[in-house]
Coordinates of C-alpha atoms (C1' of nucleotides) in Angstrom, one line a residue:
Chain A
X1 CA 71.8 135.0 183.9
X2 CA 69.1 132.9 185.5
X3 CA 69.0 129.1 185.1
X4 CA 65.7 129.3 183.3
X5 CA 66.0 127.5 180.0
X6 CA 63.4 127.3 177.2
X7 CA 63.4 125.9 173.7
X8 CA 61.6 126.3 170.5
X9 CA 61.4 122.9 168.8
X10 CA 59.9 123.0 165.3
X11 CA 59.8 120.1 163.0
X12 CA 61.5 121.0 159.7
X13 CA 58.6 121.6 157.4
X14 CA 60.5 123.9 155.1
X15 CA 59.1 127.2 156.4
X16 CA 58.4 128.9 159.7
X17 CA 54.7 128.9 160.2
X18 CA 53.2 132.1 161.8
X19 CA 51.9 130.0 164.6
X20 CA 55.3 128.6 165.1
X21 CA 56.8 132.1 164.8
X22 CA 54.6 133.2 167.7
X23 CA 55.6 130.2 169.8
X24 CA 59.2 131.1 169.1
X25 CA 58.6 134.7 169.9
X26 CA 57.0 133.9 173.2
X27 CA 59.8 131.6 174.2
X28 CA 62.3 134.2 173.2
X29 CA 60.5 137.0 175.0
X30 CA 60.3 134.9 178.1
X31 CA 63.9 134.0 178.0
X32 CA 65.0 137.5 177.5
X33 CA 62.7 138.8 180.2
X34 CA 64.1 136.5 182.9
X35 CA 67.6 136.4 181.7
X36 CA 67.3 132.8 180.7
X37 CA 68.6 130.7 177.8
X38 CA 66.7 130.3 174.5
X39 CA 67.5 127.1 172.6
X40 CA 66.6 126.1 169.1
X41 CA 66.1 122.4 168.5
X42 CA 65.0 120.9 165.3
X43 CA 62.7 117.9 165.7
X44 CA 63.8 115.9 162.8
X45 CA 63.3 112.4 164.2
X46 CA 61.0 111.7 161.3
X47 CA 63.8 111.3 158.8
X48 CA 61.6 110.8 155.9
X49 CA 60.2 114.3 156.3
X50 CA 63.4 116.0 157.1
X51 CA 66.1 117.5 155.0
X52 CA 68.6 120.3 155.1
X53 CA 66.5 122.5 152.8
X54 CA 63.5 122.0 155.1
X55 CA 65.6 123.2 158.1
X56 CA 66.8 126.3 156.2
X57 CA 63.3 127.6 155.9
X58 CA 62.9 127.6 159.7
X59 CA 66.3 129.2 160.2
X60 CA 65.5 131.9 157.7
X61 CA 62.3 132.8 159.4
X62 CA 64.0 133.0 162.8
X63 CA 66.7 135.1 161.4
X64 CA 64.4 137.5 159.8
X65 CA 62.3 137.9 162.9
X66 CA 65.5 138.6 164.9
X67 CA 64.8 135.8 167.3
X68 CA 68.4 134.8 168.1
X69 CA 69.0 131.7 170.0
X70 CA 71.6 131.2 172.7
X71 CA 72.2 127.5 172.0
X72 CA 71.6 125.4 168.9
X73 CA 70.3 124.6 166.5
X74 CA 70.4 121.1 167.9
X75 CA 69.1 118.3 165.7
X76 CA 67.0 115.7 167.5
X77 CA 68.1 112.9 165.2
X78 CA 71.6 113.3 166.5
X79 CA 70.5 112.0 169.9
X80 CA 68.7 108.9 168.8
X81 CA 71.1 106.7 170.7
X82 CA 70.2 108.5 173.9
X83 CA 66.5 108.1 173.2
X84 CA 67.0 104.4 172.5
X85 CA 68.9 104.0 175.7
X86 CA 66.1 105.6 177.6
X87 CA 63.6 103.3 176.0
X88 CA 65.7 100.3 177.1
X89 CA 66.1 101.8 180.5
X90 CA 62.4 101.9 180.9
X91 CA 62.2 98.4 179.6
X92 CA 64.6 97.3 182.3
X93 CA 62.9 99.1 185.1
X94 CA 59.5 97.7 184.1
X95 CA 58.0 100.9 182.8
X96 CA 57.9 99.6 179.3
X97 CA 57.4 96.3 177.5
X98 CA 57.9 94.8 174.1
X99 CA 54.9 94.6 171.9
X100 CA 55.3 91.8 169.3
X101 CA 52.1 92.6 167.4
X102 CA 52.9 92.4 163.7
X103 CA 53.1 95.8 162.1
X104 CA 50.5 95.0 159.4
X105 CA 48.0 94.3 162.1
X106 CA 48.7 97.6 163.8
X107 CA 48.5 99.5 160.6
X108 CA 45.0 98.3 160.0
X109 CA 42.8 101.2 161.0
X110 CA 39.8 98.9 161.6
X111 CA 41.7 96.9 164.2
X112 CA 43.1 100.0 165.7
X113 CA 39.8 101.7 166.1
X114 CA 38.4 98.6 167.6
X115 CA 41.2 98.4 170.1
X116 CA 40.8 102.0 171.0
X117 CA 37.0 101.8 171.3
X118 CA 37.0 98.7 173.4
X119 CA 40.0 99.7 175.3
X120 CA 41.6 96.3 174.7
X121 CA 44.5 95.7 176.9
X122 CA 47.6 94.9 175.0
X123 CA 48.3 91.2 175.2
X124 CA 52.0 91.7 175.6
X125 CA 51.7 94.1 178.4
X126 CA 52.3 91.5 181.1
X127 CA 54.4 89.0 179.1
X128 CA 56.9 87.6 181.5
X129 CA 60.3 89.2 181.0
X130 CA 62.1 86.0 180.3
X131 CA 59.7 85.1 177.5
X132 CA 59.9 88.6 176.1
X133 CA 63.7 88.5 176.1
X134 CA 63.7 85.1 174.5
X135 CA 61.4 86.2 171.7
X136 CA 63.5 89.3 171.1
X137 CA 66.5 87.1 171.0
X138 CA 65.1 85.1 168.1
X139 CA 64.9 88.3 166.1
X140 CA 61.2 88.7 166.2
X141 CA 60.3 92.3 165.6
X142 CA 58.7 94.4 168.3
X143 CA 58.0 97.9 169.4
X144 CA 58.7 99.2 172.9
X145 CA 55.6 100.6 174.5
X146 CA 55.3 102.6 177.7
X147 CA 53.3 100.8 180.3
X148 CA 50.8 103.3 181.5
X149 CA 49.8 102.3 185.1
X150 CA 46.3 100.9 185.4
X151 CA 45.0 103.3 187.9
X152 CA 45.7 106.9 188.8
X153 CA 46.0 110.1 186.8
X154 CA 48.6 112.5 185.6
X155 CA 48.5 116.1 186.4
X156 CA 50.3 119.3 185.8
X157 CA 49.6 122.9 186.4
X158 CA 49.7 124.7 183.1
X159 CA 50.7 128.3 183.4
X160 CA 48.1 129.3 180.8
X161 CA 45.3 126.7 181.1
X162 CA 45.6 125.9 184.8
X163 CA 45.4 122.5 186.4
X164 CA 45.2 119.7 183.9
X165 CA 44.4 116.1 184.9
X166 CA 44.0 112.9 182.9
X167 CA 43.1 109.5 184.0
X168 CA 45.6 106.9 183.1
X169 CA 42.8 104.9 181.5
X170 CA 42.5 107.7 178.9
X171 CA 46.1 107.4 177.9
X172 CA 47.2 104.6 175.6
X173 CA 50.4 102.7 176.0
X174 CA 52.4 104.8 173.7
X175 CA 55.1 103.5 171.4
X176 CA 58.6 104.6 172.5
X177 CA 60.6 102.8 169.9
X178 CA 59.5 101.7 166.5
X179 CA 60.2 98.2 165.3
X180 CA 63.1 99.5 163.2
X181 CA 64.6 100.9 166.4
X182 CA 63.6 104.4 165.6
X183 CA 62.7 106.5 168.7
X184 CA 59.4 108.3 168.6
X185 CA 58.4 111.9 169.3
X186 CA 57.2 111.8 172.9
X187 CA 60.3 109.9 174.1
X188 CA 62.7 112.0 172.2
X189 CA 61.2 115.2 173.4
X190 CA 61.4 114.2 177.0
X191 CA 64.9 112.9 176.8
X192 CA 66.1 116.0 175.0
X193 CA 64.3 118.3 177.4
X194 CA 65.9 116.6 180.3
X195 CA 69.3 116.6 178.6
X196 CA 69.0 120.3 177.8
X197 CA 67.8 121.1 181.3
X198 CA 64.7 122.8 180.0
X199 CA 62.8 124.4 182.8
X200 CA 59.8 125.8 180.9
X201 CA 58.1 124.2 178.0
X202 CA 56.2 126.8 176.0
X203 CA 54.5 125.3 173.0
X204 CA 51.1 125.1 171.1
X205 CA 48.0 123.9 172.8
X206 CA 47.8 121.0 170.3
X207 CA 50.4 119.4 172.6
X208 CA 48.4 119.3 175.7
X209 CA 47.6 115.6 175.2
X210 CA 51.2 114.8 174.6
X211 CA 52.1 116.6 177.8
X212 CA 50.3 114.0 179.9
X213 CA 52.3 111.3 178.3
X214 CA 55.4 113.2 178.7
X215 CA 54.8 113.8 182.4
X216 CA 54.5 110.1 182.8
X217 CA 57.8 109.6 181.1
X218 CA 59.6 112.2 183.3
X219 CA 58.3 110.4 186.3
X220 CA 59.3 107.0 185.0
X221 CA 62.8 108.3 184.2
X222 CA 63.0 109.7 187.7
X223 CA 63.5 113.3 186.5
X224 CA 61.8 116.5 187.6
X225 CA 58.9 117.7 185.4
X226 CA 59.4 121.1 183.9
X227 CA 56.7 123.8 183.9
X228 CA 54.4 124.0 181.0
X229 CA 52.7 126.9 179.2
X230 CA 50.5 126.0 176.3
X231 CA 49.6 128.6 173.8
X232 CA 46.2 129.0 172.1
X233 CA 46.1 128.3 168.4
X234 CA 46.1 130.8 165.5
X235 CA 43.2 129.9 163.2
X236 CA 42.2 130.8 159.7
X237 CA 39.2 133.1 159.1
X238 CA 37.0 130.0 158.8
X239 CA 38.2 128.9 162.2
X240 CA 40.1 126.0 160.8
X241 CA 43.7 125.4 161.6
X242 CA 46.0 127.6 159.6
X243 CA 47.8 125.3 157.2
X244 CA 50.1 125.9 154.2
X245 CA 48.3 123.2 152.2
X246 CA 44.9 125.0 152.7
X247 CA 45.9 128.6 153.0
X248 CA 49.1 128.9 151.0
X249 CA 52.0 131.1 151.4
X250 CA 50.3 133.4 153.9
X251 CA 51.3 131.0 156.7
X252 CA 55.0 131.3 156.1
X253 CA 56.9 134.2 157.7
X254 CA 59.3 134.5 154.8
X255 CA 56.2 135.6 152.8
X256 CA 56.0 138.6 155.0
X257 CA 59.7 139.3 154.6
X258 CA 59.3 139.1 150.9
X259 CA 56.2 141.3 150.9
X260 CA 58.2 144.1 152.5
X261 CA 57.3 143.8 156.1
X262 CA 59.5 145.3 158.8
X263 CA 60.3 142.4 161.1
X264 CA 59.7 144.5 164.2
X265 CA 56.3 145.4 163.0
X266 CA 55.5 141.7 162.4
X267 CA 56.9 140.8 165.8
X268 CA 54.8 143.5 167.4
X269 CA 51.7 142.3 165.6
X270 CA 52.4 138.6 166.5
X271 CA 53.0 139.4 170.2
X272 CA 49.5 140.9 170.4
X273 CA 47.7 137.8 169.2
X274 CA 46.9 135.7 172.2
X275 CA 48.6 137.9 174.6
X276 CA 48.2 141.4 176.1
X277 CA 50.3 143.2 178.7
X278 CA 49.1 143.0 182.2
X279 CA 47.5 146.2 183.5
X280 CA 49.9 148.8 184.7
X281 CA 52.9 147.5 182.8
X282 CA 52.2 149.4 179.6
X283 CA 50.4 152.7 178.9
X284 CA 46.7 152.0 178.6
X285 CA 45.7 151.1 175.1
X286 CA 49.2 151.1 173.8
X287 CA 49.7 148.8 170.9
X288 CA 53.0 149.8 169.4
X289 CA 55.8 148.1 171.3
X290 CA 59.5 147.9 170.5
X291 CA 61.3 144.7 171.2
X292 CA 62.7 146.1 174.4
X293 CA 59.3 147.1 175.6
X294 CA 57.9 143.7 174.8
X295 CA 60.7 142.1 176.7
X296 CA 60.0 144.3 179.7
X297 CA 56.3 143.8 179.9
X298 CA 56.0 140.2 178.7
X299 CA 54.7 137.5 181.0
X300 CA 53.5 134.0 180.4
X301 CA 50.6 134.8 182.7
X302 CA 49.3 137.3 180.2
X303 CA 48.7 134.7 177.6
X304 CA 45.1 133.8 177.2
X305 CA 43.3 130.6 176.5
X306 CA 41.0 131.1 173.5
X307 CA 42.2 130.6 170.0
X308 CA 42.7 133.7 167.8
X309 CA 41.7 134.2 164.2
X310 CA 44.2 135.4 161.7
X311 CA 42.0 137.6 159.6
X312 CA 42.6 137.9 155.9
X313 CA 40.7 137.8 152.7
X314 CA 41.8 135.2 150.2
X315 CA 42.2 136.6 146.7
X316 CA 42.1 140.2 147.9
X317 CA 45.4 141.8 146.8
X318 CA 45.2 144.7 149.2
X319 CA 44.1 142.7 152.2
X320 CA 46.1 139.6 151.4
X321 CA 46.9 139.2 155.1
X322 CA 45.6 140.3 158.4
X323 CA 44.7 144.0 158.1
X324 CA 46.0 144.9 161.4
X325 CA 49.3 143.4 160.5
X326 CA 49.3 145.5 157.4
X327 CA 48.4 148.6 159.4
X328 CA 51.1 147.8 161.9
X329 CA 53.7 147.6 159.2
X330 CA 52.5 150.9 157.7
X331 CA 52.6 152.5 161.1
X332 CA 56.2 151.4 161.5
X333 CA 57.2 152.7 158.1
X334 CA 55.6 156.0 158.8
X335 CA 56.8 156.6 162.3
X336 CA 60.0 154.6 163.0
X337 CA 63.1 156.6 163.4
X338 CA 64.6 157.1 160.0
X339 CA 67.9 155.5 161.0
X340 CA 66.1 152.3 161.7
X341 CA 64.3 152.3 158.5
X342 CA 67.1 153.3 156.1
X343 CA 69.0 150.0 156.4
X344 CA 65.8 148.1 155.4
X345 CA 65.2 150.3 152.4
X346 CA 68.6 150.1 151.0
X347 CA 68.4 146.4 150.0
X348 CA 65.1 147.0 148.4
X349 CA 66.5 149.8 146.2
X350 CA 69.6 147.6 145.5
X351 CA 67.3 144.8 144.3
X352 CA 65.6 147.1 142.0
X353 CA 68.9 148.5 140.7
X354 CA 68.1 151.9 142.1
X355 CA 70.8 152.2 144.8
X356 CA 73.6 154.7 144.5
X357 CA 76.4 154.9 147.1
X358 CA 76.3 158.7 147.0
X359 CA 73.1 158.4 149.1
X360 CA 75.6 157.8 151.9
X361 CA 77.6 160.8 150.8
X362 CA 76.9 164.0 149.0
X363 CA 73.3 163.1 148.2
X364 CA 72.5 162.0 151.8
X365 CA 70.4 165.0 152.6
X366 CA 68.4 164.6 149.4
X367 CA 68.0 160.9 149.8
X368 CA 66.8 161.1 153.4
X369 CA 64.4 163.8 152.5
X370 CA 63.0 161.8 149.6
X371 CA 62.6 158.8 151.8
X372 CA 60.6 160.8 154.3
X373 CA 58.4 162.0 151.5
X374 CA 57.8 158.4 150.3
X375 CA 57.4 156.8 153.7
X376 CA 54.2 158.8 154.2
X377 CA 52.5 156.7 151.6
X378 CA 54.4 153.5 151.5
X379 CA 52.6 150.5 153.0
X380 CA 55.5 148.1 152.6
X381 CA 59.2 148.3 152.1
X382 CA 58.6 147.2 148.5
X383 CA 56.8 150.5 147.8
X384 CA 60.0 152.5 148.1
X385 CA 61.3 150.9 144.9
X386 CA 57.9 150.7 143.3
X387 CA 56.4 154.1 143.8
X388 CA 59.8 155.6 144.4
X389 CA 61.3 154.6 141.1
X390 CA 60.8 158.0 139.4
X391 CA 62.7 159.7 142.1
X392 CA 65.7 157.5 141.8
X393 CA 66.2 157.1 138.0
X394 CA 67.5 159.5 135.4
X395 CA 65.5 160.5 132.4
X396 CA 62.3 158.6 131.7
X397 CA 63.2 155.2 133.0
X398 CA 59.9 154.6 134.7
X399 CA 56.4 153.5 133.9
X400 CA 53.5 155.8 133.0
X401 CA 50.2 154.4 134.4
X402 CA 47.5 154.4 131.7
X403 CA 44.9 155.6 134.1
X404 CA 47.0 158.5 135.3
X405 CA 47.9 159.6 131.8
X406 CA 44.3 159.5 130.8
X407 CA 43.0 161.2 133.9
X408 CA 45.7 163.9 134.3
X409 CA 47.4 164.5 131.0
X410 CA 44.7 163.8 128.4
X411 CA 42.1 165.7 130.4
X412 CA 42.6 169.0 128.7
X413 CA 44.3 169.5 125.3
X414 CA 45.6 172.9 126.5
X415 CA 48.2 170.9 128.5
X416 CA 50.0 170.2 125.3
X417 CA 51.2 173.8 125.2
X418 CA 51.1 174.5 128.9
X419 CA 53.5 171.8 130.0
X420 CA 56.3 173.0 127.8
X421 CA 55.7 176.5 129.1
X422 CA 55.9 175.3 132.7
X423 CA 59.1 173.4 131.8
X424 CA 60.7 176.6 130.5
X425 CA 59.6 178.5 133.6
X426 CA 61.1 175.8 135.9
X427 CA 64.3 175.7 133.9
X428 CA 64.8 179.4 134.3
X429 CA 64.4 179.4 138.0
X430 CA 67.4 180.0 140.2
X431 CA 65.7 179.0 143.5
X432 CA 64.0 175.7 143.1
X433 CA 62.3 175.4 146.4
X434 CA 58.8 174.4 147.5
X435 CA 57.5 178.0 147.7
X436 CA 59.3 179.1 144.5
X437 CA 57.9 176.1 142.6
X438 CA 54.4 176.8 143.9
X439 CA 54.6 180.4 142.9
X440 CA 55.8 179.6 139.5
X441 CA 53.2 177.0 138.8
X442 CA 50.3 179.1 140.0
X443 CA 51.5 182.0 138.0
X444 CA 51.5 179.9 134.8
X445 CA 48.0 178.7 135.6
X446 CA 46.7 182.2 136.2
X447 CA 48.4 183.6 133.1
X448 CA 46.7 181.0 131.0
X449 CA 43.4 181.1 132.7
X450 CA 43.4 177.5 133.9
X451 CA 42.9 176.1 137.4
X452 CA 46.0 175.4 139.3
X453 CA 44.7 171.9 140.0
X454 CA 44.8 171.0 136.3
X455 CA 48.5 171.9 136.1
X456 CA 49.3 170.3 139.5
X457 CA 47.9 167.0 138.6
X458 CA 49.3 167.0 135.2
X459 CA 52.7 167.8 136.5
X460 CA 52.5 165.0 139.0
X461 CA 51.8 162.5 136.3
X462 CA 54.4 164.0 134.0
X463 CA 57.1 163.7 136.7
X464 CA 56.2 160.3 138.2
X465 CA 53.8 158.6 135.8
X466 CA 51.5 158.2 138.7
X467 CA 48.2 159.9 139.7
X468 CA 48.9 159.7 143.4
X469 CA 51.9 160.6 145.5
X470 CA 53.3 163.3 147.7
X471 CA 52.2 166.9 147.7
X472 CA 53.3 168.3 144.3
X473 CA 55.4 171.2 145.6
X474 CA 57.4 168.7 147.7
X475 CA 57.7 166.3 144.9
X476 CA 59.0 168.8 142.2
X477 CA 62.1 169.9 144.2
X478 CA 62.8 166.3 145.0
X479 CA 62.9 165.4 141.3
X480 CA 65.0 168.5 140.7
X481 CA 64.9 171.2 138.1
X482 CA 66.7 169.3 135.3
X483 CA 64.6 166.2 135.4
X484 CA 61.4 168.1 136.0
X485 CA 61.8 170.2 132.9
X486 CA 62.8 167.2 130.8
X487 CA 59.8 165.2 131.9
X488 CA 57.3 168.0 131.4
X489 CA 58.4 168.4 127.8
X490 CA 58.2 164.7 127.3
X491 CA 54.7 164.6 128.8
X492 CA 53.4 167.2 126.4
X493 CA 53.8 164.4 123.8
X494 CA 51.4 162.2 125.8
X495 CA 48.6 164.7 125.8
Chain B
rG1 C1' 32.8 108.0 169.3
rG2 C1' 36.3 109.1 173.6
rC3 C1' 39.3 112.8 176.3
rG4 C1' 40.4 117.8 176.8
rC5 C1' 40.1 123.1 176.0
rG6 C1' 37.6 127.5 174.6
rU7 C1' 33.3 131.2 173.6
rU8 C1' 33.3 139.9 174.9
rG9 C1' 31.2 144.1 168.1
rG10 C1' 33.7 141.5 161.4
rU11 C1' 39.1 140.8 163.6
rG12 C1' 42.8 141.5 167.7
rU13 C1' 42.3 142.7 172.7
rA14 C1' 40.5 145.6 177.7
rA15 C1' 37.3 145.8 181.8
rC16 C1' 41.4 145.6 190.1
rU17 C1' 39.7 140.4 194.1
rG18 C1' 31.3 140.6 191.0
rG19 C1' 29.3 147.2 191.4
rU20 C1' 27.7 153.5 187.0
rU21 C1' 25.2 154.1 179.7
rA22 C1' 31.0 147.2 178.2
rA23 C1' 36.7 150.4 176.7
rC24 C1' 40.8 150.5 172.9
rA25 C1' 43.0 149.3 168.1
rC26 C1' 42.3 147.4 163.0
rG27 C1' 38.5 147.4 159.4
rC28 C1' 33.9 150.0 157.8
rC29 C1' 30.8 154.7 157.0
rG30 C1' 30.5 160.2 157.1
rC31 C1' 32.5 165.1 157.8
rC32 C1' 36.8 168.4 158.0
rC33 C1' 41.6 169.4 155.7
rU34 C1' 43.2 169.4 150.5
rC35 C1' 46.8 169.8 144.2
rU36 C1' 45.9 163.6 143.9
rC37 C1' 46.2 159.5 147.2
rA38 C1' 47.3 158.6 151.8
rA39 C1' 48.1 160.5 156.6
rG40 C1' 45.8 163.5 160.4
rG41 C1' 41.5 165.7 163.1
rC42 C1' 36.3 165.0 164.4
rG43 C1' 32.1 162.0 164.5
rG44 C1' 29.2 157.4 163.5
rA45 C1' 27.4 152.4 162.8
rG46 C1' 28.6 147.8 165.1
rA47 C1' 28.8 143.3 170.9
rG48 C1' 24.8 143.9 176.0
rC49 C1' 29.4 139.9 176.8
rA50 C1' 27.2 131.9 172.7
rC51 C1' 22.4 130.2 174.8
rG52 C1' 19.4 128.6 179.2
rG53 C1' 19.1 128.3 184.2
rG54 C1' 20.8 129.4 189.0
rU55 C1' 23.8 132.1 193.4
rU56 C1' 23.6 137.5 194.7
rC57 C1' 21.0 143.8 196.5
rG58 C1' 23.9 143.4 192.0
rA59 C1' 27.4 138.9 187.1
rG60 C1' 30.9 139.6 181.1
rU61 C1' 33.1 138.4 185.9
rC62 C1' 30.9 132.7 190.5
rC63 C1' 28.1 127.6 189.8
rC64 C1' 25.4 124.0 186.6
rG65 C1' 23.5 122.5 181.9
rU66 C1' 23.1 123.0 176.5
rA67 C1' 24.9 124.5 171.8
rC68 C1' 28.8 125.7 168.8
rG69 C1' 34.0 125.8 167.7
rC70 C1' 38.9 124.0 168.3
rG71 C1' 42.7 120.4 169.7
rC72 C1' 44.2 115.4 170.5
rU73 C1' 42.9 110.4 169.8
rA74 C1' 49.7 107.0 164.6
rC75 C1' 55.4 102.1 164.7
rC76 C1' 53.9 111.6 162.5
rA77 C1' 55.8 115.6 164.9

RNA sequence: GGCGCGUUGGUGUAACUGGUUAACACGCCGCCCUCUCAAGGCGGAGAGCACGGGUUCGAGUCCCGUACGCGCUACCA
């Protein structure tokens, strides 16, 4: 195992955002690739916005994606003492100062804007230490601010964005400790990353500005600066930042779990937004990658700089999320090894009350064959219970779609007599196979002077209640002789 | 406003250190197959690489400017 250590550090917002999921994924891939350590740390220093329930959403998302962490979850709030100590250390070493400006004054946005615009130097910045200590002694409230040097600039070489520089004059004296003694984000992050010996910080591009501040903190604390890789953002179709408030459930990965996505498919999709394998590492134009392949070919250098758009149509039920993600899921359902797929389908059938343990035993062959039939047309895992219901229930415990009944059963009154005829023919068959069923059905059609198609489509609806589905002669044997005959007789009543 | 970053078809991406008619996938359209719907096969439309200048024999690839977009600009994270 190498000594490379990375972390994913979400704030507990109650759900794992797709952008966050990709950040987690890239950290995970990188760690696995180099044999490093992947750490999960919950940034809950803002106690007002944190709760256990909020954390659970994150954990659930990680779990579903299969992004297992080697250490954690750590909770940043547990280390507040260390963060505070660091703030006081910086105060002692002269890298920070007490700011006694009353809070009300600071909360006034007009005053704040003015200070920012005119680059007003904080009056407490150079308050003599003795005086500062004395005022603190009397109980006068203060915040601890970092003292950004007057001249010079920060710089770091971002793995994705290249050399980044910032004049000190463009960085404000950030608050390290609130007046209630609460440590703030930039300080906490740096102290924790030092403590956890993080070597590579891989996070969203929206943190680039913070990074300059953090570099300063590392230096003031006399610690080595880790390497940084900032990721481009994932935007909504209107190019605005993807947010739950604005875009709803589509941003939460649990939505994809609940919508019947295969986690590997979603991971595969996510990996390809903002990143592509470097030439030669993967087959040209390859897009389907297993986790193992992704780990093998992943590199931070392959991440690109421009933001990506997550393409979906609001209000469109079929294209409720990115079409390529949808396609990817379908592709996995269709082509994944059956033994991978089966464990994901079982819970879906159980939820719908369709599961029978004999699918593991004497009905195994039938079950697996039926699943291979259904997977051809399933777009999500949910479809196995939805479209598959007629295959798994006894009798007539499934829905007849109105449109299907109208289109295929009520199309020709002759079906009223033909369906029972077909039922009897089926019931009398010894060999209920694809070819035998086809021969029987075509014979009935010919004897009665109707087109086979009429009977075929009517039979499909009779047996499944649906107008679409697998090839009929595959379908009928899967339903079986008994149920097929029974459903055909029943359907005659619907004509 | 300030600071930073970005810009290849509708979307995601490709195009070795500048070198043939800018490639692939999703989506879209059409044809074939066909018992339905998909899938699959074949074909097509769709960007001349944000725009304007340069450098060069030659630029999507280098330089400058403009526009647009995005991020950050808290005693939030």
